[in-house]
XYZ file of N, CA and C in Angstrom:
741
model
N 111.838 68.673 53.413
C 111.422 68.874 54.276
C 110.266 70.065 53.701
N 110.616 70.246 52.696
C 109.915 71.862 52.224
C 108.815 72.110 52.914
N 107.508 71.729 53.392
C 106.629 72.274 54.431
C 107.101 73.415 55.186
N 108.410 72.913 55.630
C 108.612 73.515 56.434
C 108.989 74.346 55.929
N 109.614 74.882 55.028
C 109.792 75.689 54.469
C 108.846 77.019 53.555
N 107.765 76.249 53.554
C 107.027 77.166 52.148
C 105.946 77.778 53.977
N 106.418 79.225 52.982
C 105.661 80.941 54.071
C 104.593 81.110 53.069
N 103.686 81.663 53.198
C 102.274 82.252 53.331
C 102.784 83.283 52.398
N 102.384 84.222 51.631
C 103.036 85.409 51.184
C 102.164 85.928 51.942
N 101.354 86.534 52.760
C 100.621 87.729 53.552
C 101.174 86.794 54.827
N 102.263 85.752 55.416
C 102.542 86.264 56.415
C 104.065 86.643 56.323
N 103.656 87.904 57.479
C 104.521 88.541 57.060
C 105.345 88.391 59.395
N 106.544 88.294 58.980
C 107.072 88.633 60.963
C 106.903 89.407 61.322
N 106.087 90.044 62.806
C 106.816 91.177 63.381
C 107.795 92.303 63.486
N 107.920 93.362 63.322
C 108.699 94.146 62.685
C 109.612 93.907 64.612
N 109.282 93.283 65.379
C 110.302 92.881 66.677
C 110.672 91.405 66.684
N 110.322 90.701 65.967
C 110.429 89.477 65.761
C 111.343 88.924 65.633
N 112.998 88.332 66.617
C 113.873 87.533 66.109
C 113.686 86.279 64.701
N 114.719 86.814 63.676
C 114.699 86.219 62.472
C 114.567 84.716 62.553
N 114.290 83.900 62.076
C 113.940 82.106 62.053
C 115.852 81.438 62.427
N 116.520 82.328 61.732
C 117.526 81.337 61.563
C 117.969 82.035 63.180
N 118.402 83.325 62.906
C 118.848 83.715 64.933
C 118.302 83.647 65.785
N 117.130 83.052 66.183
C 116.311 82.169 66.390
C 116.924 80.139 66.601
N 116.798 80.156 66.460
C 117.392 78.800 65.765
C 118.522 78.274 66.148
N 119.561 79.891 65.631
C 121.046 79.861 66.128
C 120.693 79.318 68.333
N 119.533 80.079 68.661
C 119.843 80.002 70.430
C 119.303 78.708 70.348
N 118.654 77.914 69.968
C 117.894 77.086 70.091
C 118.624 76.160 69.829
N 119.657 76.072 68.581
C 121.266 74.973 68.874
C 122.128 75.407 69.913
N 121.984 76.495 70.478
C 123.326 76.814 71.510
C 123.105 76.127 72.672
N 121.449 76.027 72.976
C 120.935 75.982 74.072
C 120.361 74.114 73.903
N 120.535 73.635 72.691
C 120.453 72.505 72.963
C 122.223 71.843 73.215
N 123.300 72.184 73.047
C 124.376 72.098 72.810
C 124.777 71.783 74.347
N 124.224 73.346 74.940
C 124.115 72.898 76.208
C 124.275 71.753 77.183
N 122.728 71.391 76.461
C 121.985 71.081 77.439
C 122.764 69.416 77.314
N 122.737 69.391 76.135
C 123.600 67.684 75.608
C 124.594 68.569 74.611
N 126.211 68.292 75.621
C 127.120 68.320 74.262
C 127.139 67.536 73.469
N 127.731 67.711 72.087
C 128.082 67.182 71.330
C 126.756 66.848 70.316
N 125.421 67.464 70.621
C 124.250 66.671 69.875
C 124.571 67.600 69.529
N 124.966 68.261 68.919
C 124.006 69.191 68.099
C 126.195 69.415 66.373
N 126.816 68.170 67.372
C 128.148 68.997 66.130
C 127.200 67.757 64.875
N 128.226 69.144 63.432
C 127.240 69.152 61.945
C 126.266 69.456 61.953
N 125.241 69.954 63.082
C 124.237 70.306 62.513
C 123.788 71.621 62.218
N 122.989 72.060 60.686
C 123.069 73.129 59.316
C 122.419 74.032 60.388
N 122.762 75.487 60.268
C 121.361 76.474 60.017
C 121.354 76.809 58.301
N 119.915 76.447 58.147
C 119.800 76.883 56.537
C 118.746 77.104 56.667
N 117.740 78.150 55.243
C 116.584 78.213 55.453
C 115.677 78.350 56.608
N 115.256 77.746 56.871
C 114.163 78.110 58.983
C 114.169 77.035 58.920
N 115.665 76.131 59.562
C 116.161 74.583 59.987
C 117.112 74.858 60.570
N 117.030 73.777 61.554
C 118.116 73.557 61.773
C 118.245 72.217 61.804
N 119.203 71.609 60.941
C 119.290 69.927 60.542
C 120.605 69.350 61.114
N 120.304 68.468 61.487
C 121.684 67.423 61.642
C 122.039 66.856 61.075
N 123.255 65.859 60.759
C 123.298 64.362 60.364
C 122.600 63.547 60.134
N 122.798 62.808 61.520
C 122.679 61.871 62.614
C 120.841 61.943 62.198
N 120.292 62.738 61.564
C 118.795 62.775 61.091
C 117.721 63.398 61.453
N 117.932 63.795 62.527
C 116.833 65.353 63.452
C 116.636 66.279 62.274
N 116.001 67.529 62.566
C 115.348 68.335 62.892
C 114.789 70.029 63.485
N 115.022 71.357 63.339
C 114.226 71.611 64.282
C 113.461 72.417 63.249
N 112.412 73.282 62.869
C 112.277 74.154 62.064
C 111.313 74.985 63.153
N 111.306 76.444 62.510
C 110.169 77.397 62.971
C 108.864 77.511 62.167
N 108.448 76.922 62.264
C 106.463 77.631 61.284
C 106.721 78.917 60.807
N 105.811 79.607 59.790
C 105.399 80.607 59.630
C 104.652 81.231 60.894
N 104.615 82.730 61.456
C 103.994 82.846 62.294
C 102.730 83.316 61.826
N 101.892 83.760 63.231
C 100.376 83.418 62.529
C 99.112 84.137 64.183
N 99.708 83.813 64.536
C 99.903 84.221 66.149
C 100.464 85.380 67.259
N 100.713 86.187 68.195
C 101.340 85.668 69.201
C 101.862 86.525 68.895
N 101.829 87.146 68.258
C 102.939 88.128 68.293
C 104.997 88.276 68.250
N 105.497 88.883 68.791
C 106.495 88.993 67.804
C 107.235 88.260 69.228
N 106.789 87.657 70.231
C 107.708 86.992 71.376
C 107.111 85.612 70.634
N 106.598 84.804 70.576
C 105.966 83.368 70.011
C 106.512 82.881 68.454
N 107.087 81.871 69.122
C 107.360 81.301 67.873
C 106.920 79.734 68.212
N 106.765 79.592 66.271
C 106.165 77.936 66.874
C 107.208 77.277 66.278
N 107.771 75.833 67.116
C 109.173 75.527 66.599
C 108.066 73.841 66.039
N 108.621 73.393 65.437
C 108.860 72.365 65.070
C 109.652 71.140 64.759
N 109.421 70.262 65.720
C 110.593 68.686 65.826
C 110.311 67.937 65.070
N 111.278 67.562 63.852
C 111.401 66.042 63.213
C 112.361 65.232 63.836
N 112.141 64.133 64.552
C 113.186 62.873 65.062
C 113.906 62.872 63.999
N 113.376 62.082 62.749
C 113.147 61.335 61.808
C 113.089 62.011 60.745
N 114.062 62.459 59.544
C 113.033 62.845 58.507
C 113.952 62.502 57.178
N 113.657 60.995 57.352
C 113.965 59.598 56.363
C 113.144 59.133 56.438
N 111.883 59.301 57.566
C 110.773 58.523 57.273
C 109.840 59.491 56.160
N 109.718 59.259 54.743
C 109.192 59.990 54.201
C 107.787 58.751 52.620
N 106.915 60.019 52.895
C 106.804 61.476 51.924
C 106.446 61.786 53.197
N 105.409 61.825 54.763
C 105.375 62.011 55.353
C 105.417 62.443 56.879
N 106.974 62.862 56.674
C 107.384 63.398 57.960
C 107.439 63.442 59.134
N 107.464 62.178 60.288
C 106.419 62.560 61.944
C 106.894 64.036 62.474
N 106.310 64.892 62.716
C 106.538 65.366 63.886
C 106.188 66.452 65.011
N 106.153 66.921 66.056
C 105.776 67.315 66.519
C 105.517 69.348 66.640
N 104.767 69.350 67.429
C 105.141 70.897 67.195
C 104.580 71.745 68.545
N 105.504 72.622 68.952
C 104.810 73.415 70.525
C 105.927 74.964 69.999
N 104.988 75.768 71.148
C 105.538 76.454 70.749
C 105.474 77.640 72.161
N 106.752 78.089 71.774
C 107.571 79.307 73.033
C 107.300 80.169 72.716
N 107.192 80.952 74.044
C 106.633 82.359 73.886
C 108.255 83.069 74.795
N 108.761 84.752 74.587
C 109.482 85.115 75.034
C 109.017 86.146 76.283
N 108.500 85.350 77.553
C 107.712 86.274 78.422
C 108.479 87.429 79.245
N 109.737 87.538 79.192
C 111.130 88.347 79.438
C 111.218 88.896 78.685
N 110.459 88.665 77.301
C 111.998 89.622 76.212
C 112.603 88.904 75.754
N 113.302 88.360 76.511
C 114.784 88.313 75.451
C 114.349 86.026 74.941
N 114.869 86.533 73.654
C 114.047 84.729 73.247
C 115.064 84.229 73.500
N 115.975 84.157 74.011
C 117.343 83.296 74.951
C 116.545 81.933 75.470
N 115.575 82.905 76.478
C 114.403 82.258 77.367
C 113.373 80.943 76.363
N 112.932 81.946 75.734
C 111.699 80.705 74.616
C 112.344 79.615 74.715
N 113.879 79.646 73.921
C 114.787 78.482 73.072
C 114.886 77.941 74.287
N 115.591 78.184 76.049
C 115.741 77.319 76.823
C 113.976 76.264 77.209
N 113.966 76.709 77.022
C 111.950 76.535 77.555
C 111.477 75.622 76.633
N 112.214 75.929 75.031
C 111.934 74.577 74.372
C 112.676 73.833 74.451
N 114.177 73.531 74.711
C 114.126 72.531 74.881
C 114.839 71.442 76.042
N 114.484 72.449 77.564
C 114.045 71.686 78.510
C 112.457 71.123 78.873
N 111.045 71.510 77.839
C 110.682 70.831 77.758
C 110.949 69.609 76.370
N 109.484 70.483 75.259
C 109.993 69.986 73.469
C 110.983 68.967 73.779
N 112.289 69.668 73.740
C 113.494 69.562 73.156
C 114.269 68.434 74.222
N 113.881 68.344 75.151
C 114.079 66.980 75.947
C 113.671 65.705 75.617
N 111.824 65.743 74.867
C 111.636 64.839 74.818
C 112.525 64.445 73.334
N 112.317 65.748 72.391
C 113.037 64.796 71.157
C 114.327 64.172 71.969
N 114.941 64.746 72.197
C 115.890 63.979 72.258
C 116.184 62.844 72.684
N 115.608 62.415 73.706
C 115.033 60.843 74.445
C 114.780 60.455 73.896
N 114.195 60.714 72.924
C 112.920 59.584 71.989
C 114.362 59.242 70.898
N 115.257 60.349 70.673
C 116.054 59.806 69.509
C 117.468 59.040 70.587
N 117.679 58.786 71.334
C 118.729 58.728 72.295
C 118.380 58.104 73.880
N 118.059 56.517 73.708
C 116.355 56.294 75.579
C 117.348 55.399 76.120
N 117.542 56.801 77.193
C 118.095 56.471 78.252
C 117.624 56.713 79.861
N 117.022 57.881 79.747
C 116.017 58.208 80.622
C 117.115 59.316 81.294
N 117.689 60.087 80.734
C 118.672 60.762 80.349
C 118.294 62.273 81.060
N 117.906 62.567 79.333
C 116.431 63.804 79.463
C 115.057 64.348 79.922
N 114.535 63.102 79.937
C 113.457 62.581 79.788
C 112.733 61.629 80.996
N 111.795 61.209 80.747
C 111.293 59.796 82.021
C 110.672 59.278 80.703
N 110.100 58.064 80.550
C 109.399 57.034 80.281
C 109.259 56.619 81.472
N 107.836 56.918 80.777
C 106.259 56.316 81.743
C 105.553 55.102 80.651
N 104.826 54.260 81.475
C 103.754 52.936 80.870
C 102.744 53.791 81.578
N 101.829 53.309 80.697
C 100.836 53.508 80.822
C 99.742 52.918 82.290
N 100.443 51.651 82.991
C 100.040 50.991 83.683
C 100.375 51.859 85.186
N 101.920 53.184 85.110
C 102.333 53.169 86.324
C 101.879 54.132 87.476
N 102.239 54.878 87.579
C 100.821 56.565 88.350
C 100.945 57.155 87.367
N 101.902 57.502 86.926
C 102.084 58.622 86.308
C 101.948 57.923 84.482
N 101.161 57.222 84.208
C 100.214 57.064 82.887
C 99.696 57.525 82.333
N 100.342 57.317 81.074
C 98.356 57.899 79.859
C 98.055 56.810 79.258
N 96.625 56.005 79.588
C 96.328 54.810 79.575
C 96.238 54.292 77.765
N 96.745 52.988 77.796
C 97.024 52.796 76.541
C 98.272 53.675 75.301
N 98.979 54.651 76.519
C 100.416 55.455 75.590
C 101.883 54.744 76.432
N 102.485 54.686 75.299
C 103.998 55.040 76.834
C 104.016 56.607 76.135
N 104.010 56.830 77.812
C 104.842 58.550 77.599
C 106.271 58.815 78.113
N 106.810 59.036 76.966
C 107.995 60.354 77.743
C 107.581 61.827 78.241
N 108.069 61.742 79.408
C 107.712 63.270 79.726
C 108.704 64.077 80.541
N 108.698 65.551 79.893
C 110.038 66.285 80.914
C 109.480 66.187 81.678
N 110.915 67.310 82.218
C 110.527 67.730 84.185
C 110.326 69.440 83.115
N 109.186 70.298 84.802
C 108.860 71.097 84.716
C 109.740 72.403 84.137
N 109.995 73.403 83.620
C 110.447 74.537 83.558
C 109.321 75.558 84.634
N 109.567 76.597 84.768
C 109.440 77.781 85.601
C 110.187 78.726 85.130
N 109.178 80.025 84.845
C 109.518 80.925 84.167
C 108.739 82.792 84.951
N 109.180 83.071 85.767
C 108.445 84.417 86.157
C 109.033 85.295 86.858
N 108.334 85.638 88.377
C 109.446 87.460 88.599
C 110.005 86.904 89.817
N 109.497 85.294 90.628
C 110.185 85.231 91.725
C 111.030 83.251 91.921
N 111.443 83.493 92.010
C 112.722 81.880 92.146
C 111.867 81.370 93.025
N 111.209 81.337 94.196
C 111.444 80.828 94.560
C 108.995 80.089 94.341
N 108.522 81.204 94.623
C 107.533 80.924 93.600
C 107.685 80.214 91.948
N 108.690 80.027 91.454
C 108.093 79.707 90.094
C 108.677 77.709 90.700
N 109.651 77.429 91.690
C 109.891 77.053 92.104
C 108.919 75.644 92.863
N 108.238 76.077 93.571
C 106.833 76.061 94.136
C 105.434 76.010 92.834
N 105.390 76.894 91.802
C 104.648 76.254 91.070
C 105.082 75.189 90.311
N 106.296 74.919 90.035
C 107.081 73.492 89.431
C 106.659 72.430 89.912
N 106.466 72.149 90.901
C 106.654 70.959 92.209
C 104.624 71.205 91.988
N 104.206 71.762 92.221
C 102.861 71.956 92.228
C 102.159 71.163 90.687
N 102.961 70.835 89.979
C 102.360 70.766 88.208
C 102.941 69.363 88.514
N 103.601 68.630 89.015
C 104.614 67.680 88.640
C 103.808 66.968 89.076
N 103.368 67.567 90.868
C 103.086 66.518 92.215
C 101.152 66.939 91.847
N 101.034 67.582 90.837
C 99.491 67.093 90.463
C 98.970 66.955 89.330
N 100.162 65.947 88.456
C 100.139 64.338 88.000
C 99.124 64.560 86.682
N 99.377 65.831 86.326
C 98.128 66.441 85.639
C 97.503 65.478 83.615
N 98.173 64.912 83.341
C 98.571 64.821 82.100
C 97.363 62.716 82.725
N 97.871 62.013 84.050
C 97.272 61.372 84.071
C 95.971 61.383 84.342
N 95.332 61.985 85.404
C 94.503 62.896 85.595
C 93.432 63.352 84.820
N 93.866 63.438 84.017
C 92.386 64.195 82.649
C 92.954 63.132 81.512
N 93.608 61.946 81.122
C 93.714 61.277 79.865
C 93.048 61.027 79.410
N 91.361 61.107 80.143
C 89.804 60.187 79.321
C 89.519 62.041 78.958
N 90.107 63.256 78.827
C 89.516 64.030 77.695
C 90.196 63.951 76.733
N 91.831 63.690 76.527
C 91.791 64.232 74.788
C 92.874 62.786 74.409
N 92.672 61.780 75.080
C 93.630 60.436 74.331
C 92.832 59.797 73.559
N 91.523 60.747 73.498
C 90.730 59.627 71.864
C 91.529 60.512 70.964
N 91.983 61.674 70.598
C 92.366 62.889 70.256
C 93.689 62.419 69.691
N 94.637 62.010 70.164
C 95.275 61.586 69.821
C 95.880 60.298 68.405
N 96.352 61.452 67.024
C 95.558 60.663 66.419
C 97.213 60.160 65.166
N 98.305 60.685 65.639
C 99.492 59.810 65.027
C 99.606 58.414 65.509
N 99.909 58.503 64.064
C 100.651 56.581 64.726
C 102.140 56.631 64.712
N 102.462 57.569 64.978
C 104.391 57.712 65.635
C 104.220 58.151 66.792
N 104.133 58.561 67.189
C 103.597 59.973 68.853
C 102.960 60.687 68.525
N 102.766 62.042 69.787
C 101.855 62.964 69.856
C 102.376 63.575 71.011
N 102.211 65.319 70.561
C 103.266 65.849 71.579
C 102.385 66.285 71.977
N 101.848 66.818 73.760
C 101.294 67.237 74.345
C 101.393 68.136 75.764
N 101.557 69.547 75.768
C 102.518 70.898 76.411
C 100.995 70.948 77.764
N 101.515 70.978 79.042
C 101.243 71.385 79.264
C 101.685 72.236 80.307
N 100.525 73.735 80.185
C 100.981 75.445 80.672
C 99.938 75.905 81.342
N 100.672 76.294 83.208
C 99.703 76.351 83.975
C 100.725 78.357 84.275
N 99.916 79.318 84.343
C 101.051 80.456 84.049
C 99.674 81.894 84.561
N 100.042 83.203 85.035
C 99.684 83.970 85.126
C 99.572 84.720 86.526
N 98.767 86.240 87.184
C 99.082 86.435 87.572
C 98.254 86.214 89.021
N 98.066 86.685 90.161
C 96.675 86.123 91.576
C 95.811 86.338 90.210
N 95.231 86.047 90.686
C 93.515 86.086 89.898
C 93.167 85.857 88.487
N 94.285 85.392 87.724
C 94.109 85.414 86.390
C 95.023 83.950 85.667
N 95.348 83.471 86.644
C 95.906 81.934 86.012
C 94.700 81.577 85.136
N 95.657 80.926 84.097
C 95.450 79.851 82.174
C 96.198 78.583 82.719
N 95.156 77.717 82.665
C 94.929 76.492 82.597
C 95.432 76.109 80.943
N 95.768 75.582 80.509
C 96.410 75.254 79.563
C 96.927 73.754 79.153
N 96.179 72.834 78.292
C 97.009 71.440 77.112
C 96.362 72.291 75.676
N 97.408 71.602 75.223
C 98.314 71.508 73.651
C 98.682 70.762 73.154
N 97.653 70.024 72.148
C 97.731 68.354 71.778
C 98.103 68.783 70.103
N 99.220 68.079 69.762
C 99.943 67.816 68.630
C 99.998 69.990 68.962
N 100.181 70.992 69.369
C 100.393 72.389 68.759
C 99.134 73.051 68.573
N 97.498 72.200 69.245
C 96.195 72.407 68.984
C 95.697 72.367 70.781
N 95.371 74.050 71.095
C 94.953 74.148 72.110
C 93.267 73.090 71.793
N 93.381 73.005 73.618
C 92.931 71.321 73.863
C 91.134 72.462 74.000
N 90.156 72.501 74.307
C 89.277 72.951 75.453
C 88.578 72.176 76.737
N 88.487 70.969 76.238
C 88.310 69.637 77.273
C 89.462 70.326 78.091
N 90.245 69.282 77.871
C 91.748 69.253 78.049
C 92.396 69.847 78.907
N 92.339 71.139 78.635
C 92.242 72.722 79.343
C 91.558 72.531 80.428
N 89.698 71.981 80.401
C 88.987 72.623 81.438
C 89.181 71.299 82.240
N 89.563 70.802 82.597
C 89.713 69.420 82.625
C 90.882 69.956 83.669
N 91.718 71.092 83.305
C 92.710 71.292 84.141
C 92.649 71.936 84.905
N 92.370 72.933 85.002
C 91.887 73.879 84.975
C 91.042 73.545 86.876
N 90.059 72.748 86.540
C 89.700 71.855 87.929
C 90.148 71.163 88.602
N 90.955 71.185 88.274
C 92.133 70.889 89.512
C 92.605 71.511 90.031
N 92.275 72.796 90.150
C 92.939 73.759 91.087
C 94.202 74.349 91.604
N 95.070 73.945 90.964
C 96.134 74.469 91.597
C 96.320 75.269 92.343
N 98.092 75.655 92.661
C 97.588 77.012 93.469
C 98.072 77.417 92.851
N 98.145 79.253 93.325
C 98.150 80.042 93.044
C 99.476 81.036 93.031
N 100.122 81.634 92.333
C 101.297 82.323 92.706
C 101.476 84.101 93.746
N 102.165 83.859 94.023
C 101.879 85.549 95.059
C 102.207 86.230 93.604
N 103.236 86.073 92.465
C 103.143 87.156 91.691
C 103.459 86.627 89.886
N 103.426 87.092 89.279
C 103.398 86.541 88.009
C 104.735 85.378 88.566
N 104.082 84.045 87.637
C 104.761 82.883 87.440
C 103.616 81.473 86.555
N 104.742 81.676 86.044
C 104.650 80.107 84.654
C 105.101 79.489 84.543
N 104.679 77.994 84.286
C 105.380 76.740 84.130
C 105.189 76.079 83.036
N 105.717 75.478 82.404
C 104.836 74.710 81.391
C 105.795 72.982 81.576
N 105.458 71.785 81.407
C 106.202 70.176 81.087
C 105.433 70.357 79.890
N 106.112 69.382 78.996
C 105.712 68.173 78.075
C 105.849 67.131 77.889
N 105.252 66.161 77.135
C 104.968 64.751 76.791
C 104.535 64.356 75.594
N 105.479 63.136 74.725
C 105.315 62.884 74.168
C 105.187 60.857 73.858
N 103.387 61.387 73.907
C 103.098 59.915 73.850
C 102.705 58.949 72.294
N 103.577 57.709 72.670
C 103.392 56.875 71.958
C 102.711 55.489 72.258
N 101.876 55.321 70.923
C 101.675 53.280 71.173
C 102.442 52.188 71.649
N 102.330 51.792 72.108
C 103.080 51.300 73.616
C 103.887 50.545 72.548
N 103.338 49.779 71.750
C 103.754 48.931 70.742
C 104.981 49.754 69.990
N 104.661 50.773 69.648
C 106.117 51.262 68.852
C 107.115 52.074 70.317
N 107.429 51.794 71.417
C 107.857 53.066 72.328
C 109.088 51.968 72.127
N 110.397 53.141 72.393
C 111.616 53.090 73.079
C 112.351 51.975 73.534
N 113.132 51.547 73.626
C 113.536 50.561 74.369
C 114.858 51.181 75.632
N 114.509 51.565 76.425
C 114.847 52.666 76.998
C 116.613 51.725 76.995
N 117.522 52.091 77.249
C 119.079 51.633 77.436
C 119.387 52.081 78.417
N 120.224 51.292 79.021
C 120.168 51.052 81.441
C 121.901 52.005 80.781
């Protein structure tokens, strides 16, 4: 994975940013708590967490977002060479505690990675294209929603609202043409902010998708009473490569 470790000389992390390996140590601890045994034998080196089972997680060089922002690259199978398939997500420690960013990644994008590695429906849902939550032409692995804000009740209310809105299914026609990877494409759904200043965002393979984000904003999700943010994640695969779920 040499491309993960390459860094531009001018890319210097903000002074308040947790070093990559320290942040990945939090990711490792969170993965182990979420799925006991999954990190057995995994090693922290360079700017990646690598498992002897063939998966790896890395932190990309910081280019935006400040010291609380981490761009995380997941590689479910590093044996596929030379172009290792991966998906990208960003996590932000809105509370100032980087452990919260690590937990948010593990419970959403990380859960999708775990489910791709061991498809039993334990970490995320498997949704076929013709199902109510489906994305046309794609097999979807969809995580639950994670809420992080000032009030637990508002977190839960917006988590429920985001899932009930069935965002990916309803706006699928705005972004499916841009799913370019033949392996899997990562899509993040984010909704958060304070009353009167809420942001709806769809990121496809790590990049903000303007059309899809605008379509999500038009769904008129409810606003919280205090600052609240929720997110969930999906891996979208060609139906022909969908994993067989073990029951």
